[in-house]
């Protein structure tokens, strides 16, 4: 039947089957039916319109297929890149681990030795002991990364003691650390004339690091107030003592609490010793290990 007006640009006459499909396709694609030649009949026009619709549809299908193919190729390239990067990182990590192991084992035969004296660990609280276990982990990590590492040893590391339990509890892979652990005292392991006990209370200044010496650090955390404990222990054992040259190369910084301390955590002492052993520069070494919170700075830093 005929309608009284125009609907979406199509003729007012009710179209037949093929013409209706073509007209609807033109409407969806927003192509005016007037673009079709008026000289053709409705059947012929519908045929041309259908070819145009199909051509456009095939074009967009090719475009979408091309985009989909490009996305797939990009995903495959990214997967290959990530896989290659992971393999390279894994190989690099293995090489670095092997290199660090080689340096540490070389230090065992030719490098200076550093012992942490745990014979004083029973003077600490449980919290302080946990802090000491963390400092041992940081000390070991710094030594493992060092270009010229020391050979480390934990002495009087008694099985079942609190520090023993804390080291294994807090430090993943502690049993695989490349260092010596023993229940014996350093007095039973090394000649007395080779031992230097490092204590901030000593009157002697450490001027150099001798690979033939064994340096001892008291296993105490800096929260513990045990005045001259390590110095007294070293004197009772007739050992040579030394302190870091903090006063000789640094100055007291002005602070509101007027606080100045030469007592450092064992990992901070090690950072100083390690840096000096590599650079032979005490200012560089002290800068690496003495934090500003200790109240000491290098002279140029104060300016």
PDB file of C-alpha atoms in Angstrom:
ATOM      1  CA  UNK A   1       0.000   0.000   0.000  1.00  0.00           C
ATOM      2  CA  UNK A   2       1.000   3.630  -0.557  1.00  0.00           C
ATOM      3  CA  UNK A   3       1.672   5.873   2.381  1.00  0.00           C
ATOM      4  CA  UNK A   4       1.047   9.574   2.589  1.00  0.00           C
ATOM      5  CA  UNK A   5       4.719  10.691   2.926  1.00  0.00           C
ATOM      6  CA  UNK A   6       8.386   9.765   2.708  1.00  0.00           C
ATOM      7  CA  UNK A   7      10.035   7.367   5.172  1.00  0.00           C
ATOM      8  CA  UNK A   8      13.844   7.714   5.682  1.00  0.00           C
ATOM      9  CA  UNK A   9      14.388   8.836   2.086  1.00  0.00           C
ATOM     10  CA  UNK A  10      12.818   5.740   0.484  1.00  0.00           C
ATOM     11  CA  UNK A  11       9.944   5.901  -2.008  1.00  0.00           C
ATOM     12  CA  UNK A  12       6.511   6.056  -0.546  1.00  0.00           C
ATOM     13  CA  UNK A  13       5.507   2.957  -2.455  1.00  0.00           C
ATOM     14  CA  UNK A  14       5.774  -0.196  -0.377  1.00  0.00           C
ATOM     15  CA  UNK A  15       8.957  -1.850  -1.768  1.00  0.00           C
ATOM     16  CA  UNK A  16       9.109  -5.475  -2.749  1.00  0.00           C
ATOM     17  CA  UNK A  17      11.552  -8.044  -1.186  1.00  0.00           C
ATOM     18  CA  UNK A  18      14.945  -7.208  -2.767  1.00  0.00           C
ATOM     19  CA  UNK A  19      14.221  -3.478  -2.927  1.00  0.00           C
ATOM     20  CA  UNK A  20      13.293  -3.479   0.774  1.00  0.00           C
ATOM     21  CA  UNK A  21      16.606  -5.099   1.736  1.00  0.00           C
ATOM     22  CA  UNK A  22      18.605  -2.640  -0.385  1.00  0.00           C
ATOM     23  CA  UNK A  23      16.674   0.350   0.933  1.00  0.00           C
ATOM     24  CA  UNK A  24      17.223  -0.716   4.544  1.00  0.00           C
ATOM     25  CA  UNK A  25      20.965  -1.238   3.901  1.00  0.00           C
ATOM     26  CA  UNK A  26      21.185   2.245   2.352  1.00  0.00           C
ATOM     27  CA  UNK A  27      19.419   3.718   5.333  1.00  0.00           C
ATOM     28  CA  UNK A  28      21.812   2.051   7.801  1.00  0.00           C
ATOM     29  CA  UNK A  29      24.839   3.219   5.806  1.00  0.00           C
ATOM     30  CA  UNK A  30      23.261   6.667   5.494  1.00  0.00           C
ATOM     31  CA  UNK A  31      23.386   6.605   1.685  1.00  0.00           C
ATOM     32  CA  UNK A  32      20.612   8.564   0.072  1.00  0.00           C
ATOM     33  CA  UNK A  33      18.513   6.543  -2.392  1.00  0.00           C
ATOM     34  CA  UNK A  34      18.613   9.565  -4.670  1.00  0.00           C
ATOM     35  CA  UNK A  35      22.281   8.730  -5.290  1.00  0.00           C
ATOM     36  CA  UNK A  36      20.970   5.790  -7.309  1.00  0.00           C
ATOM     37  CA  UNK A  37      20.311   6.599 -10.990  1.00  0.00           C
ATOM     38  CA  UNK A  38      16.599   7.497 -11.404  1.00  0.00           C
ATOM     39  CA  UNK A  39      16.597   6.035 -14.894  1.00  0.00           C
ATOM     40  CA  UNK A  40      16.720   2.534 -13.553  1.00  0.00           C
ATOM     41  CA  UNK A  41      13.814   0.529 -12.256  1.00  0.00           C
ATOM     42  CA  UNK A  42      13.485  -0.391  -8.685  1.00  0.00           C
ATOM     43  CA  UNK A  43      14.814  -3.899  -9.231  1.00  0.00           C
ATOM     44  CA  UNK A  44      17.910  -2.629 -11.067  1.00  0.00           C
ATOM     45  CA  UNK A  45      18.481   0.098  -8.436  1.00  0.00           C
ATOM     46  CA  UNK A  46      18.174  -2.418  -5.669  1.00  0.00           C
ATOM     47  CA  UNK A  47      20.791  -4.599  -7.353  1.00  0.00           C
ATOM     48  CA  UNK A  48      23.260  -1.648  -7.617  1.00  0.00           C
ATOM     49  CA  UNK A  49      22.593  -0.670  -4.041  1.00  0.00           C
ATOM     50  CA  UNK A  50      23.221  -4.203  -2.854  1.00  0.00           C
ATOM     51  CA  UNK A  51      26.579  -4.310  -4.663  1.00  0.00           C
ATOM     52  CA  UNK A  52      27.605  -1.024  -3.052  1.00  0.00           C
ATOM     53  CA  UNK A  53      26.639  -2.313   0.376  1.00  0.00           C
ATOM     54  CA  UNK A  54      28.489  -5.556  -0.141  1.00  0.00           C
ATOM     55  CA  UNK A  55      31.581  -3.760  -1.442  1.00  0.00           C
ATOM     56  CA  UNK A  56      31.671  -1.477   1.597  1.00  0.00           C
ATOM     57  CA  UNK A  57      31.070  -4.407   3.897  1.00  0.00           C
ATOM     58  CA  UNK A  58      33.918  -6.406   2.311  1.00  0.00           C
ATOM     59  CA  UNK A  59      36.196  -3.378   2.603  1.00  0.00           C
ATOM     60  CA  UNK A  60      35.527  -2.987   6.340  1.00  0.00           C
ATOM     61  CA  UNK A  61      35.901  -6.704   6.901  1.00  0.00           C
ATOM     62  CA  UNK A  62      39.360  -6.524   5.267  1.00  0.00           C
ATOM     63  CA  UNK A  63      40.264  -3.504   7.417  1.00  0.00           C
ATOM     64  CA  UNK A  64      39.153  -5.246  10.616  1.00  0.00           C
ATOM     65  CA  UNK A  65      40.957  -8.448   9.667  1.00  0.00           C
ATOM     66  CA  UNK A  66      44.129  -6.478   8.987  1.00  0.00           C
ATOM     67  CA  UNK A  67      43.930  -4.720  12.356  1.00  0.00           C
ATOM     68  CA  UNK A  68      43.294  -7.999  14.143  1.00  0.00           C
ATOM     69  CA  UNK A  69      46.281  -9.585  12.398  1.00  0.00           C
ATOM     70  CA  UNK A  70      48.521  -6.651  13.393  1.00  0.00           C
ATOM     71  CA  UNK A  71      47.401  -6.878  17.022  1.00  0.00           C
ATOM     72  CA  UNK A  72      48.124 -10.605  17.058  1.00  0.00           C
ATOM     73  CA  UNK A  73      51.568 -10.076  15.561  1.00  0.00           C
ATOM     74  CA  UNK A  74      52.327  -7.355  18.122  1.00  0.00           C
ATOM     75  CA  UNK A  75      51.273  -9.639  20.979  1.00  0.00           C
ATOM     76  CA  UNK A  76      53.526 -12.397  19.633  1.00  0.00           C
ATOM     77  CA  UNK A  77      56.465  -9.984  19.321  1.00  0.00           C
ATOM     78  CA  UNK A  78      55.912  -8.770  22.900  1.00  0.00           C
ATOM     79  CA  UNK A  79      55.773 -12.354  24.194  1.00  0.00           C
ATOM     80  CA  UNK A  80      58.979 -13.189  22.341  1.00  0.00           C
ATOM     81  CA  UNK A  81      60.650 -10.014  23.656  1.00  0.00           C
ATOM     82  CA  UNK A  82      59.623 -10.756  27.235  1.00  0.00           C
ATOM     83  CA  UNK A  83      60.752 -14.374  26.946  1.00  0.00           C
ATOM     84  CA  UNK A  84      64.102 -13.263  25.544  1.00  0.00           C
ATOM     85  CA  UNK A  85      64.486 -10.608  28.244  1.00  0.00           C
ATOM     86  CA  UNK A  86      63.653 -13.087  31.001  1.00  0.00           C
ATOM     87  CA  UNK A  87      66.175 -15.573  29.646  1.00  0.00           C
ATOM     88  CA  UNK A  88      68.826 -12.869  29.337  1.00  0.00           C
ATOM     89  CA  UNK A  89      68.142 -11.637  32.871  1.00  0.00           C
ATOM     90  CA  UNK A  90      68.312 -15.182  34.168  1.00  0.00           C
ATOM     91  CA  UNK A  91      71.635 -15.800  32.435  1.00  0.00           C
ATOM     92  CA  UNK A  92      72.983 -12.465  33.663  1.00  0.00           C
ATOM     93  CA  UNK A  93      71.877 -13.258  37.217  1.00  0.00           C
ATOM     94  CA  UNK A  94      73.611 -16.637  37.108  1.00  0.00           C
ATOM     95  CA  UNK A  95      76.798 -15.037  35.802  1.00  0.00           C
ATOM     96  CA  UNK A  96      76.778 -12.386  38.536  1.00  0.00           C
ATOM     97  CA  UNK A  97      76.159 -15.009  41.221  1.00  0.00           C
ATOM     98  CA  UNK A  98      79.046 -17.120  39.941  1.00  0.00           C
ATOM     99  CA  UNK A  99      81.312 -14.066  39.796  1.00  0.00           C
ATOM    100  CA  UNK A 100      80.418 -13.031  43.370  1.00  0.00           C
ATOM    101  CA  UNK A 101      81.047 -16.587  44.579  1.00  0.00           C
ATOM    102  CA  UNK A 102      84.442 -16.608  42.894  1.00  0.00           C
ATOM    103  CA  UNK A 103      85.427 -13.300  44.532  1.00  0.00           C
ATOM    104  CA  UNK A 104      84.330 -14.491  47.971  1.00  0.00           C
ATOM    105  CA  UNK A 105      86.228 -17.775  47.710  1.00  0.00           C
ATOM    106  CA  UNK A 106      89.298 -15.870  46.596  1.00  0.00           C
ATOM    107  CA  UNK A 107      88.956 -13.635  49.668  1.00  0.00           C
ATOM    108  CA  UNK A 108      88.983 -16.752  51.822  1.00  0.00           C
ATOM    109  CA  UNK A 109      92.550 -17.492  50.752  1.00  0.00           C
ATOM    110  CA  UNK A 110      94.005 -14.032  50.147  1.00  0.00           C
ATOM    111  CA  UNK A 111      91.756 -11.309  51.554  1.00  0.00           C
ATOM    112  CA  UNK A 112      91.544  -9.752  55.008  1.00  0.00           C
ATOM    113  CA  UNK A 113      89.309 -11.489  57.535  1.00  0.00           C
ATOM    114  CA  UNK A 114      86.498  -9.894  59.477  1.00  0.00           C
ATOM    115  CA  UNK A 115      84.960 -11.661  62.456  1.00  0.00           C
ATOM    116  CA  UNK A 116      81.781 -10.736  64.297  1.00  0.00           C
ATOM    117  CA  UNK A 117      82.310 -11.573  67.949  1.00  0.00           C
ATOM    118  CA  UNK A 118      79.020 -13.053  69.172  1.00  0.00           C
ATOM    119  CA  UNK A 119      80.433 -13.879  72.566  1.00  0.00           C
ATOM    120  CA  UNK A 120      78.828 -10.661  73.843  1.00  0.00           C
ATOM    121  CA  UNK A 121      75.423 -11.344  72.236  1.00  0.00           C
ATOM    122  CA  UNK A 122      73.960 -12.545  75.531  1.00  0.00           C
ATOM    123  CA  UNK A 123      74.123  -8.936  76.806  1.00  0.00           C
ATOM    124  CA  UNK A 124      71.284  -7.934  74.470  1.00  0.00           C
ATOM    125  CA  UNK A 125      67.513  -8.084  74.636  1.00  0.00           C
ATOM    126  CA  UNK A 126      65.472 -10.116  72.163  1.00  0.00           C
ATOM    127  CA  UNK A 127      64.677  -6.985  70.139  1.00  0.00           C
ATOM    128  CA  UNK A 128      68.337  -5.987  70.011  1.00  0.00           C
ATOM    129  CA  UNK A 129      69.287  -9.511  68.969  1.00  0.00           C
ATOM    130  CA  UNK A 130      66.829  -9.329  66.068  1.00  0.00           C
ATOM    131  CA  UNK A 131      68.386  -6.036  65.007  1.00  0.00           C
ATOM    132  CA  UNK A 132      71.827  -7.623  65.109  1.00  0.00           C
ATOM    133  CA  UNK A 133      70.622 -10.490  62.888  1.00  0.00           C
ATOM    134  CA  UNK A 134      69.400  -7.915  60.352  1.00  0.00           C
ATOM    135  CA  UNK A 135      72.730  -6.100  60.478  1.00  0.00           C
ATOM    136  CA  UNK A 136      74.550  -9.363  59.805  1.00  0.00           C
ATOM    137  CA  UNK A 137      72.385  -9.843  56.701  1.00  0.00           C
ATOM    138  CA  UNK A 138      73.176  -6.334  55.448  1.00  0.00           C
ATOM    139  CA  UNK A 139      76.861  -6.798  56.199  1.00  0.00           C
ATOM    140  CA  UNK A 140      76.950 -10.047  54.232  1.00  0.00           C
ATOM    141  CA  UNK A 141      75.060  -8.491  51.298  1.00  0.00           C
ATOM    142  CA  UNK A 142      77.490  -5.559  51.128  1.00  0.00           C
ATOM    143  CA  UNK A 143      80.465  -7.913  51.237  1.00  0.00           C
ATOM    144  CA  UNK A 144      78.980 -10.073  48.497  1.00  0.00           C
ATOM    145  CA  UNK A 145      78.656  -7.012  46.235  1.00  0.00           C
ATOM    146  CA  UNK A 146      82.107  -5.634  47.039  1.00  0.00           C
ATOM    147  CA  UNK A 147      84.801  -5.678  44.377  1.00  0.00           C
ATOM    148  CA  UNK A 148      87.371  -6.592  47.039  1.00  0.00           C
ATOM    149  CA  UNK A 149      85.461  -8.563  49.659  1.00  0.00           C
ATOM    150  CA  UNK A 150      86.592  -9.700  53.095  1.00  0.00           C
ATOM    151  CA  UNK A 151      86.242 -13.262  54.315  1.00  0.00           C
ATOM    152  CA  UNK A 152      83.588 -13.222  57.036  1.00  0.00           C
ATOM    153  CA  UNK A 153      83.323 -15.331  60.137  1.00  0.00           C
ATOM    154  CA  UNK A 154      80.799 -15.483  62.973  1.00  0.00           C
ATOM    155  CA  UNK A 155      82.579 -16.670  66.108  1.00  0.00           C
ATOM    156  CA  UNK A 156      80.970 -18.106  69.258  1.00  0.00           C
ATOM    157  CA  UNK A 157      77.901 -18.709  67.103  1.00  0.00           C
ATOM    158  CA  UNK A 158      76.401 -21.198  69.517  1.00  0.00           C
ATOM    159  CA  UNK A 159      73.759 -23.600  68.180  1.00  0.00           C
ATOM    160  CA  UNK A 160      70.425 -22.974  69.869  1.00  0.00           C
ATOM    161  CA  UNK A 161      71.341 -19.511  71.171  1.00  0.00           C
ATOM    162  CA  UNK A 162      69.001 -16.585  70.549  1.00  0.00           C
ATOM    163  CA  UNK A 163      71.261 -14.988  67.929  1.00  0.00           C
ATOM    164  CA  UNK A 164      71.577 -18.381  66.201  1.00  0.00           C
ATOM    165  CA  UNK A 165      67.799 -18.764  66.022  1.00  0.00           C
ATOM    166  CA  UNK A 166      67.264 -15.161  64.881  1.00  0.00           C
ATOM    167  CA  UNK A 167      69.809 -15.396  62.072  1.00  0.00           C
ATOM    168  CA  UNK A 168      68.031 -18.411  60.585  1.00  0.00           C
ATOM    169  CA  UNK A 169      64.557 -16.989  61.232  1.00  0.00           C
ATOM    170  CA  UNK A 170      65.121 -13.550  59.737  1.00  0.00           C
ATOM    171  CA  UNK A 171      67.616 -14.229  56.946  1.00  0.00           C
ATOM    172  CA  UNK A 172      66.405 -16.281  53.969  1.00  0.00           C
ATOM    173  CA  UNK A 173      69.117 -18.582  52.680  1.00  0.00           C
ATOM    174  CA  UNK A 174      71.318 -17.982  55.714  1.00  0.00           C
ATOM    175  CA  UNK A 175      72.605 -21.566  55.607  1.00  0.00           C
ATOM    176  CA  UNK A 176      73.996 -20.859  52.108  1.00  0.00           C
ATOM    177  CA  UNK A 177      75.958 -17.737  53.083  1.00  0.00           C
ATOM    178  CA  UNK A 178      79.565 -17.997  51.943  1.00  0.00           C
ATOM    179  CA  UNK A 179      81.231 -17.376  55.287  1.00  0.00           C
ATOM    180  CA  UNK A 180      82.468 -19.326  58.284  1.00  0.00           C
ATOM    181  CA  UNK A 181      80.316 -19.900  61.333  1.00  0.00           C
ATOM    182  CA  UNK A 182      81.774 -21.537  64.402  1.00  0.00           C
ATOM    183  CA  UNK A 183      81.073 -22.038  68.072  1.00  0.00           C
ATOM    184  CA  UNK A 184      84.754 -21.459  68.774  1.00  0.00           C
ATOM    185  CA  UNK A 185      86.335 -18.179  69.819  1.00  0.00           C
ATOM    186  CA  UNK A 186      88.572 -16.189  67.493  1.00  0.00           C
ATOM    187  CA  UNK A 187      91.279 -16.734  70.135  1.00  0.00           C
ATOM    188  CA  UNK A 188      91.278 -20.414  69.178  1.00  0.00           C
ATOM    189  CA  UNK A 189      91.344 -19.740  65.455  1.00  0.00           C
ATOM    190  CA  UNK A 190      93.960 -17.039  64.880  1.00  0.00           C
ATOM    191  CA  UNK A 191      97.321 -15.975  66.323  1.00  0.00           C
ATOM    192  CA  UNK A 192      96.988 -13.228  68.925  1.00  0.00           C
ATOM    193  CA  UNK A 193      99.400 -10.925  67.103  1.00  0.00           C
ATOM    194  CA  UNK A 194      97.181 -11.082  63.973  1.00  0.00           C
ATOM    195  CA  UNK A 195      94.012  -9.959  65.756  1.00  0.00           C
ATOM    196  CA  UNK A 196      92.836  -6.316  65.845  1.00  0.00           C
ATOM    197  CA  UNK A 197      89.692  -5.655  67.874  1.00  0.00           C
ATOM    198  CA  UNK A 198      87.844  -2.628  66.485  1.00  0.00           C
ATOM    199  CA  UNK A 199      86.206  -0.569  69.221  1.00  0.00           C
ATOM    200  CA  UNK A 200      85.236   3.136  69.301  1.00  0.00           C
ATOM    201  CA  UNK A 201      86.816   3.389  72.781  1.00  0.00           C
ATOM    202  CA  UNK A 202      90.330   2.521  71.637  1.00  0.00           C
ATOM    203  CA  UNK A 203      93.141   5.073  71.854  1.00  0.00           C
ATOM    204  CA  UNK A 204      94.731   3.692  68.681  1.00  0.00           C
ATOM    205  CA  UNK A 205      93.640   4.930  65.254  1.00  0.00           C
ATOM    206  CA  UNK A 206      93.184   2.469  62.399  1.00  0.00           C
ATOM    207  CA  UNK A 207      95.416   3.837  59.653  1.00  0.00           C
ATOM    208  CA  UNK A 208      95.293   1.049  57.084  1.00  0.00           C
ATOM    209  CA  UNK A 209      93.850  -2.398  56.390  1.00  0.00           C
ATOM    210  CA  UNK A 210      96.334  -5.234  56.363  1.00  0.00           C
ATOM    211  CA  UNK A 211      95.239  -8.406  54.499  1.00  0.00           C
ATOM    212  CA  UNK A 212      97.279 -10.424  56.974  1.00  0.00           C
ATOM    213  CA  UNK A 213      95.284  -9.162  59.946  1.00  0.00           C
ATOM    214  CA  UNK A 214      92.010 -10.419  61.395  1.00  0.00           C
ATOM    215  CA  UNK A 215      89.600  -7.610  62.336  1.00  0.00           C
ATOM    216  CA  UNK A 216      87.054  -8.243  65.095  1.00  0.00           C
ATOM    217  CA  UNK A 217      83.719  -6.428  65.485  1.00  0.00           C
ATOM    218  CA  UNK A 218      81.790  -6.726  68.714  1.00  0.00           C
ATOM    219  CA  UNK A 219      78.345  -8.200  68.078  1.00  0.00           C
ATOM    220  CA  UNK A 220      76.352  -5.444  69.742  1.00  0.00           C
ATOM    221  CA  UNK A 221      73.723  -3.138  68.298  1.00  0.00           C
ATOM    222  CA  UNK A 222      74.001   0.614  68.765  1.00  0.00           C
ATOM    223  CA  UNK A 223      70.868   0.745  70.955  1.00  0.00           C
ATOM    224  CA  UNK A 224      72.800  -1.087  73.655  1.00  0.00           C
ATOM    225  CA  UNK A 225      74.612   1.133  76.150  1.00  0.00           C
ATOM    226  CA  UNK A 226      77.551  -0.991  77.202  1.00  0.00           C
ATOM    227  CA  UNK A 227      80.243   1.580  77.873  1.00  0.00           C
ATOM    228  CA  UNK A 228      83.716   0.303  76.924  1.00  0.00           C
ATOM    229  CA  UNK A 229      82.538  -3.328  76.973  1.00  0.00           C
ATOM    230  CA  UNK A 230      84.421  -4.290  73.809  1.00  0.00           C
ATOM    231  CA  UNK A 231      87.551  -2.401  74.900  1.00  0.00           C
ATOM    232  CA  UNK A 232      87.528  -4.166  78.251  1.00  0.00           C
ATOM    233  CA  UNK A 233      87.024  -7.534  76.537  1.00  0.00           C
ATOM    234  CA  UNK A 234      89.958  -6.920  74.187  1.00  0.00           C
ATOM    235  CA  UNK A 235      92.255  -5.807  77.015  1.00  0.00           C
ATOM    236  CA  UNK A 236      91.405  -8.878  79.067  1.00  0.00           C
ATOM    237  CA  UNK A 237      92.438 -10.982  76.084  1.00  0.00           C
ATOM    238  CA  UNK A 238      95.637  -8.949  75.510  1.00  0.00           C
ATOM    239  CA  UNK A 239      94.574  -7.964  72.012  1.00  0.00           C
ATOM    240  CA  UNK A 240      95.558  -5.023  69.871  1.00  0.00           C
ATOM    241  CA  UNK A 241      92.712  -2.510  69.488  1.00  0.00           C
ATOM    242  CA  UNK A 242      91.906   0.287  67.049  1.00  0.00           C
ATOM    243  CA  UNK A 243      89.150   2.737  66.266  1.00  0.00           C
ATOM    244  CA  UNK A 244      88.003   4.264  63.004  1.00  0.00           C
ATOM    245  CA  UNK A 245      89.573   7.673  62.221  1.00  0.00           C
ATOM    246  CA  UNK A 246      86.298   9.559  62.592  1.00  0.00           C
ATOM    247  CA  UNK A 247      87.751  12.373  64.698  1.00  0.00           C
ATOM    248  CA  UNK A 248      90.731  12.748  62.381  1.00  0.00           C
ATOM    249  CA  UNK A 249      88.723  13.245  59.162  1.00  0.00           C
ATOM    250  CA  UNK A 250      85.315  14.487  60.336  1.00  0.00           C
ATOM    251  CA  UNK A 251      84.034  17.351  62.442  1.00  0.00           C
ATOM    252  CA  UNK A 252      81.167  17.620  64.870  1.00  0.00           C
ATOM    253  CA  UNK A 253      78.037  18.994  63.240  1.00  0.00           C
ATOM    254  CA  UNK A 254      75.890  21.495  65.081  1.00  0.00           C
ATOM    255  CA  UNK A 255      72.573  19.948  66.070  1.00  0.00           C
ATOM    256  CA  UNK A 256      69.802  20.776  68.531  1.00  0.00           C
ATOM    257  CA  UNK A 257      70.523  17.768  70.746  1.00  0.00           C
ATOM    258  CA  UNK A 258      74.297  18.331  70.769  1.00  0.00           C
ATOM    259  CA  UNK A 259      74.578  14.633  69.955  1.00  0.00           C
ATOM    260  CA  UNK A 260      77.830  13.121  68.645  1.00  0.00           C
ATOM    261  CA  UNK A 261      78.528   9.386  68.643  1.00  0.00           C
ATOM    262  CA  UNK A 262      81.247   7.221  67.165  1.00  0.00           C
ATOM    263  CA  UNK A 263      79.347   4.025  67.939  1.00  0.00           C
ATOM    264  CA  UNK A 264      78.168   2.472  64.663  1.00  0.00           C
ATOM    265  CA  UNK A 265      76.223  -0.624  63.657  1.00  0.00           C
ATOM    266  CA  UNK A 266      78.405  -3.488  62.488  1.00  0.00           C
ATOM    267  CA  UNK A 267      77.193  -3.135  58.880  1.00  0.00           C
ATOM    268  CA  UNK A 268      78.080   0.588  58.943  1.00  0.00           C
ATOM    269  CA  UNK A 269      81.574  -0.228  60.215  1.00  0.00           C
ATOM    270  CA  UNK A 270      81.902  -2.779  57.447  1.00  0.00           C
ATOM    271  CA  UNK A 271      80.793  -0.246  54.803  1.00  0.00           C
ATOM    272  CA  UNK A 272      83.636   2.002  55.965  1.00  0.00           C
ATOM    273  CA  UNK A 273      86.215  -0.777  55.957  1.00  0.00           C
ATOM    274  CA  UNK A 274      85.081  -2.112  52.577  1.00  0.00           C
ATOM    275  CA  UNK A 275      85.040   1.312  50.906  1.00  0.00           C
ATOM    276  CA  UNK A 276      88.474   2.150  52.262  1.00  0.00           C
ATOM    277  CA  UNK A 277      89.878  -1.214  51.153  1.00  0.00           C
ATOM    278  CA  UNK A 278      88.706  -0.475  47.610  1.00  0.00           C
ATOM    279  CA  UNK A 279      89.461   3.275  47.392  1.00  0.00           C
ATOM    280  CA  UNK A 280      92.224   3.825  49.972  1.00  0.00           C
ATOM    281  CA  UNK A 281      90.417   7.036  50.895  1.00  0.00           C
ATOM    282  CA  UNK A 282      89.268   7.540  54.473  1.00  0.00           C
ATOM    283  CA  UNK A 283      87.035  10.543  53.627  1.00  0.00           C
ATOM    284  CA  UNK A 284      85.215   8.474  50.989  1.00  0.00           C
ATOM    285  CA  UNK A 285      84.978   5.534  53.372  1.00  0.00           C
ATOM    286  CA  UNK A 286      83.642   7.569  56.287  1.00  0.00           C
ATOM    287  CA  UNK A 287      81.122   9.271  54.025  1.00  0.00           C
ATOM    288  CA  UNK A 288      79.842   5.812  53.020  1.00  0.00           C
ATOM    289  CA  UNK A 289      79.351   4.570  56.569  1.00  0.00           C
ATOM    290  CA  UNK A 290      78.831   7.448  58.988  1.00  0.00           C
ATOM    291  CA  UNK A 291      75.280   8.762  58.772  1.00  0.00           C
ATOM    292  CA  UNK A 292      74.503  12.402  59.541  1.00  0.00           C
ATOM    293  CA  UNK A 293      72.469  11.233  62.525  1.00  0.00           C
ATOM    294  CA  UNK A 294      75.718  10.407  64.319  1.00  0.00           C
ATOM    295  CA  UNK A 295      76.549  14.113  64.511  1.00  0.00           C
ATOM    296  CA  UNK A 296      79.717  13.939  62.415  1.00  0.00           C
ATOM    297  CA  UNK A 297      80.247  15.271  58.893  1.00  0.00           C
ATOM    298  CA  UNK A 298      83.178  15.802  56.567  1.00  0.00           C
ATOM    299  CA  UNK A 299      84.556  19.389  56.757  1.00  0.00           C
ATOM    300  CA  UNK A 300      83.421  20.283  53.221  1.00  0.00           C
ATOM    301  CA  UNK A 301      79.909  19.002  53.994  1.00  0.00           C
ATOM    302  CA  UNK A 302      79.649  21.394  56.956  1.00  0.00           C
ATOM    303  CA  UNK A 303      80.351  24.348  54.672  1.00  0.00           C
TER     304      UNK A 303
END
